[in-house]
GROMACS .gro file of C-alpha atoms in nm:
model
  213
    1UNK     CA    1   1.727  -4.347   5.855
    2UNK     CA    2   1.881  -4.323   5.510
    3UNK     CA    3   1.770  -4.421   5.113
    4UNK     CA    4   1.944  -4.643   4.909
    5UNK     CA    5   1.845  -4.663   4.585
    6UNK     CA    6   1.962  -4.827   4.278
    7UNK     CA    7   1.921  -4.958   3.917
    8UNK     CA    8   2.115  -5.226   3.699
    9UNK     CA    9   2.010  -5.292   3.365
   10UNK     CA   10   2.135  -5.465   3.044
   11UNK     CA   11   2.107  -5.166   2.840
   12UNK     CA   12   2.025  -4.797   2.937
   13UNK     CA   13   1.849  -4.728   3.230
   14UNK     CA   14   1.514  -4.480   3.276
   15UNK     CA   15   1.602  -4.201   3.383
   16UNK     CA   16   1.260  -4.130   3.420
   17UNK     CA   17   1.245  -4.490   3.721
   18UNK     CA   18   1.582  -4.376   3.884
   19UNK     CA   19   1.436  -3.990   3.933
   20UNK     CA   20   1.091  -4.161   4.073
   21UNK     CA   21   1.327  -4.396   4.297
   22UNK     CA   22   1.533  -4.109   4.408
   23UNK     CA   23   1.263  -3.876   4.506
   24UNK     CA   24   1.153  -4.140   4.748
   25UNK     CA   25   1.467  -4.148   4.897
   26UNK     CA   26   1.490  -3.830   4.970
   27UNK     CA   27   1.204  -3.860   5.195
   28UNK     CA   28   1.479  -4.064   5.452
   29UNK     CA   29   1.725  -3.856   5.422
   30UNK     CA   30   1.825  -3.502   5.310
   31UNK     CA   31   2.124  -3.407   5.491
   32UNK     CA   32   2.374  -3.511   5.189
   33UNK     CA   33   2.378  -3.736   4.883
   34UNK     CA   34   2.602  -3.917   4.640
   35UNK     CA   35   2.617  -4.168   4.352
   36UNK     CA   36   2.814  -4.399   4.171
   37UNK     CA   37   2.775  -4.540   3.821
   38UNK     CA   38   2.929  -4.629   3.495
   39UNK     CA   39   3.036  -4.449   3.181
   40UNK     CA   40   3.255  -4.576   2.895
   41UNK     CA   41   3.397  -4.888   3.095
   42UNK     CA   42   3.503  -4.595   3.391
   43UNK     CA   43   3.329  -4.576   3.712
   44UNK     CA   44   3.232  -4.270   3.865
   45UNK     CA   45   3.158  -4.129   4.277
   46UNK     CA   46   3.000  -3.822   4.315
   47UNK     CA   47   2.898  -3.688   4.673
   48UNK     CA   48   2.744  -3.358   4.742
   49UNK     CA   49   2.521  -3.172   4.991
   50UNK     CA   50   2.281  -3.128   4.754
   51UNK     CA   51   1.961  -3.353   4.722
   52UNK     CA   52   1.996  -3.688   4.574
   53UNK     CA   53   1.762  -3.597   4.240
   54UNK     CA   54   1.967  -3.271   4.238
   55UNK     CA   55   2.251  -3.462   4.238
   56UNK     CA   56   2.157  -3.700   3.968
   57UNK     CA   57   2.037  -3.410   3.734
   58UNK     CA   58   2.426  -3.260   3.709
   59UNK     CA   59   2.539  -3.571   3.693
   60UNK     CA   60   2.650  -3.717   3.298
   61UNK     CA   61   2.515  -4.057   3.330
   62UNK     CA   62   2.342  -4.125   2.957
   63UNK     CA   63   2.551  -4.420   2.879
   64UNK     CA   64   2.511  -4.572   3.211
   65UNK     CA   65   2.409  -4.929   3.248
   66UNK     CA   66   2.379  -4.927   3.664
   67UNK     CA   67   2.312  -4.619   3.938
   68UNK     CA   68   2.307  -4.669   4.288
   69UNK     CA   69   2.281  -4.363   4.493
   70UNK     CA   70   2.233  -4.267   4.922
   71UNK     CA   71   2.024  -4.041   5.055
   72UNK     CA   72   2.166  -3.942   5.400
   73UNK     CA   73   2.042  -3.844   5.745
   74UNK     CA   74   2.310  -3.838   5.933
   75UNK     CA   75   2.400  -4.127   6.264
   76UNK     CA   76   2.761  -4.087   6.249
   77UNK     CA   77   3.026  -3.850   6.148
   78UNK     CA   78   2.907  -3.612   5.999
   79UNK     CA   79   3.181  -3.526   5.792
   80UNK     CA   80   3.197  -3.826   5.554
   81UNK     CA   81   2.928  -3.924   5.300
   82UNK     CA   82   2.853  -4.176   5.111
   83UNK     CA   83   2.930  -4.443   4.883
   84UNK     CA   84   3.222  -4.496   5.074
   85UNK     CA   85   3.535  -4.649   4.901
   86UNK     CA   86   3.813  -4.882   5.064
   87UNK     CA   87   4.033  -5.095   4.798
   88UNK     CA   88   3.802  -5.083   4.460
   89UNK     CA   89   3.507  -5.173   4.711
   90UNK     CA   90   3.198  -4.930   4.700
   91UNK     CA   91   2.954  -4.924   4.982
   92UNK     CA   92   2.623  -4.758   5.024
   93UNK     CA   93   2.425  -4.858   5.362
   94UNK     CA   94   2.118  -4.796   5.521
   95UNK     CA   95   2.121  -4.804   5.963
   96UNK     CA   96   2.361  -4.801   6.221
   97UNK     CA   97   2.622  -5.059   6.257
   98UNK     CA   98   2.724  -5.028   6.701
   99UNK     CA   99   3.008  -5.237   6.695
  100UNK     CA  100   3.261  -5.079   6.449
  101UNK     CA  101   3.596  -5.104   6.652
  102UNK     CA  102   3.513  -5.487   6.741
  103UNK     CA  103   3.472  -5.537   6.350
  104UNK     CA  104   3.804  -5.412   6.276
  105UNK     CA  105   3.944  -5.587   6.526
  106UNK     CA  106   3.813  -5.964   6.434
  107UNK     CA  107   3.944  -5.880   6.084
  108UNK     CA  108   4.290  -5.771   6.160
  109UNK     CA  109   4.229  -5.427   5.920
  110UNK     CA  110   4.286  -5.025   5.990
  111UNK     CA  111   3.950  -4.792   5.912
  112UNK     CA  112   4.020  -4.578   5.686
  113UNK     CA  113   3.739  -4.357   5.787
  114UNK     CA  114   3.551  -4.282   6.139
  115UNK     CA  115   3.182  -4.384   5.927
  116UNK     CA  116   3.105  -4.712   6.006
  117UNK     CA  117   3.001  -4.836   5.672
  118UNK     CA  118   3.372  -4.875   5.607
  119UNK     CA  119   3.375  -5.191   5.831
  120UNK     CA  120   3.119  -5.337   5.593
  121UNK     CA  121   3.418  -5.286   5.321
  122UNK     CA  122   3.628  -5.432   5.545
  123UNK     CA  123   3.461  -5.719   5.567
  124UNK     CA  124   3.442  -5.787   5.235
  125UNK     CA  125   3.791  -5.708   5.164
  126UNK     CA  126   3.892  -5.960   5.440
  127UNK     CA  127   3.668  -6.221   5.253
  128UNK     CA  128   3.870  -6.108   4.896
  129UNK     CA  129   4.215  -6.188   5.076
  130UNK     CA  130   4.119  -6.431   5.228
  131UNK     CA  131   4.010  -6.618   4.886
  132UNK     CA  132   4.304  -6.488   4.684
  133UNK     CA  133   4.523  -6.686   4.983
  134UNK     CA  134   4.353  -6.993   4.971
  135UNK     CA  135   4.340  -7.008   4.584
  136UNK     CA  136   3.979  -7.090   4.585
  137UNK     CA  137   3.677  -6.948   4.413
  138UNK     CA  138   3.551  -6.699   4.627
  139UNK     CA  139   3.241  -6.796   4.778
  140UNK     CA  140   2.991  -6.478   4.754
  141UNK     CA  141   2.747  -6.673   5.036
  142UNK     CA  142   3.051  -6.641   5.301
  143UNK     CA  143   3.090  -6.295   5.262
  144UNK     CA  144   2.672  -6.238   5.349
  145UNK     CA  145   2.779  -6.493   5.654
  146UNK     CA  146   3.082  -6.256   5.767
  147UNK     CA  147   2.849  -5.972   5.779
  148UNK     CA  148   2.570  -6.165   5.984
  149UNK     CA  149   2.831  -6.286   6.164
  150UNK     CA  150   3.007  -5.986   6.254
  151UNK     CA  151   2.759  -5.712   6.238
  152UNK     CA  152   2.579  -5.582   6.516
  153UNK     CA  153   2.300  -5.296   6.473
  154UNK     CA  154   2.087  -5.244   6.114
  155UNK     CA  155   2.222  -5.325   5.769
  156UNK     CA  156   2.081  -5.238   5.450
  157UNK     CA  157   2.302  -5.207   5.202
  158UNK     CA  158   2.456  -5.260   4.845
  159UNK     CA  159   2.805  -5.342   4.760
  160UNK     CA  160   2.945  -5.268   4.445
  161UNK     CA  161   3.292  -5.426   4.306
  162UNK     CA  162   3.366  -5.323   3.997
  163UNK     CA  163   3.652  -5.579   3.914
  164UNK     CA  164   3.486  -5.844   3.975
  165UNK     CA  165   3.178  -5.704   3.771
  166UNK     CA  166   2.956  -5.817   4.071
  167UNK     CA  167   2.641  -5.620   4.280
  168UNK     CA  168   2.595  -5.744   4.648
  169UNK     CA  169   2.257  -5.641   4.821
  170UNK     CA  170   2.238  -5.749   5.190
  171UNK     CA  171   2.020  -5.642   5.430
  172UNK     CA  172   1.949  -5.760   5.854
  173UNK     CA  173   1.624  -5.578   5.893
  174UNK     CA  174   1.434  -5.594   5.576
  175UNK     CA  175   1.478  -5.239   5.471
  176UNK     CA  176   1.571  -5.334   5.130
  177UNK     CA  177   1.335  -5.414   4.811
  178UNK     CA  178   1.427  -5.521   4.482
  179UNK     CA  179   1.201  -5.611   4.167
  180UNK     CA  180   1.222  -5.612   3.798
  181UNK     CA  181   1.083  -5.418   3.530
  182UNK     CA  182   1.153  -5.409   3.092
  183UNK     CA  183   1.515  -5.504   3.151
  184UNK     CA  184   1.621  -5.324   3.487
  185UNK     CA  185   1.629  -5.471   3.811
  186UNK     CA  186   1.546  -5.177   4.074
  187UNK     CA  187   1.576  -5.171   4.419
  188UNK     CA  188   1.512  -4.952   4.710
  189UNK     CA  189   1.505  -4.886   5.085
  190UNK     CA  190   1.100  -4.923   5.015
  191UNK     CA  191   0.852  -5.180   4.866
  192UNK     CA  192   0.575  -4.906   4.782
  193UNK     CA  193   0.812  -4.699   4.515
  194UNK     CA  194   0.891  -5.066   4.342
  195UNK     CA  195   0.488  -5.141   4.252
  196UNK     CA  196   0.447  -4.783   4.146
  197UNK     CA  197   0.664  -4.825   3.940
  198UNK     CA  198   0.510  -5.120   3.805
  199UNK     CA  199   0.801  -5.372   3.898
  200UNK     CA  200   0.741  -5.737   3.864
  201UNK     CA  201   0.851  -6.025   4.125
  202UNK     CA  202   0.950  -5.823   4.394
  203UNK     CA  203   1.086  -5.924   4.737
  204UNK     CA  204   1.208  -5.819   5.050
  205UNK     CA  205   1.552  -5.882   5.183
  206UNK     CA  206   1.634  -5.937   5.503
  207UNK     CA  207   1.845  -6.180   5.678
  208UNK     CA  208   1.986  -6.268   5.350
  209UNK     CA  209   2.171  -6.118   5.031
  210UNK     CA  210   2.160  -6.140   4.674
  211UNK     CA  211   2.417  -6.180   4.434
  212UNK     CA  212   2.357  -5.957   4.075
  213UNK     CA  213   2.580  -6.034   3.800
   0.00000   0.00000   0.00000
């Protein structure tokens, strides 16, 4: 069991909320940590053994505009933390994923990595090519259907792609919250952290994914 936490926001974001969200997380998982987020139009990956609010705290993030950070306990190989990157793709993910080899098989790609929330890149990199072939407007929906499709074990997770300036959350299970509060939109492994921090509309996702702009 892991923690995936993160916050997007149209300005600055509280440090005060993403401390509060990562202090939860750390209740999942404290066998390693690691970030990524946004300063001066440059995107940056941090991973460390340290704890994830540890982590945050040496981390220069004031002009950030989105965090989202992992909080590990460890399933598989134990040498590779996350957010995992495969071609601009950034992945943070919450479970166990049991049919990794078959998944790179059905989309005709080479791991990179023995953790198998690479495959979840992989997916969505065979949905990217697979739009940039076809020369249409990739269809964000199909990629949550690829992952249904060709996952099998317990996905939370976000997806970050930076060049396409897009957020995907997707979870099977329902370990995955978001809400809203001022001008953030937070989200988090659990519901209970979201309402103390006061967040309006939240809701749970599972068998589905979100799209954030």
């Amino acid at each position: 069991m892991c923690g995936i936490i993160g916050i997007i926001s149209k300005n600055k974001i509280s440090k005060k909320d993403l401390l509060e969200i990562s202090k939860d997380a750390e209740r999942r998982g404290v066998d390693s940590s690691g970030i990524l987020f946004n300063s001066d139009k440059n995107i940056y990956l941090k991973r460390s053994n340290k704890s994830l609010t540890k982590l945050i705290k040496d981390s220069n993030y004031n002009k950030t505009n989105f965090v989202i950070g992992h909080s590990r306990l460890i399933t598989n190989s134990a040498t590779e933390n996350q957010p995992i990157e495969r071609n601009s793709i950034y992945v943070i993910h919450n479970g166990i994923i049991v049919n990794n080899d078959e998944i790179w098989a059905k989309i005709n790609l080479e791991p990179n990595l023995k953790i198998d929330t690479e495959s979840i890149a992989g997916i969505v990199q065979r949905c990217l090519i697979s739009s940039k072939n076809s020369s249409e407007k990739l269809d964000y929906k199909k990629i949550f259907e690829k992952l249904k499709e060709y996952s099998k074990g317990t996905i939370a997770c976000a997806i970050m792609l930076p060049k396409l300036g897009k957020i995907l959350l997707y979870s099977n299970n329902g370990s995955l919250h978001i809400g809203s509060k001022n001008d953030q939109l937070i989200f988090s492994s659990e519901k209970y952290i979201l309402k103390k921090l006061s967040c309006r509309n939240i809701f749970q996702i599972r068998e589905q994914g979100k799209l954030i702009r």
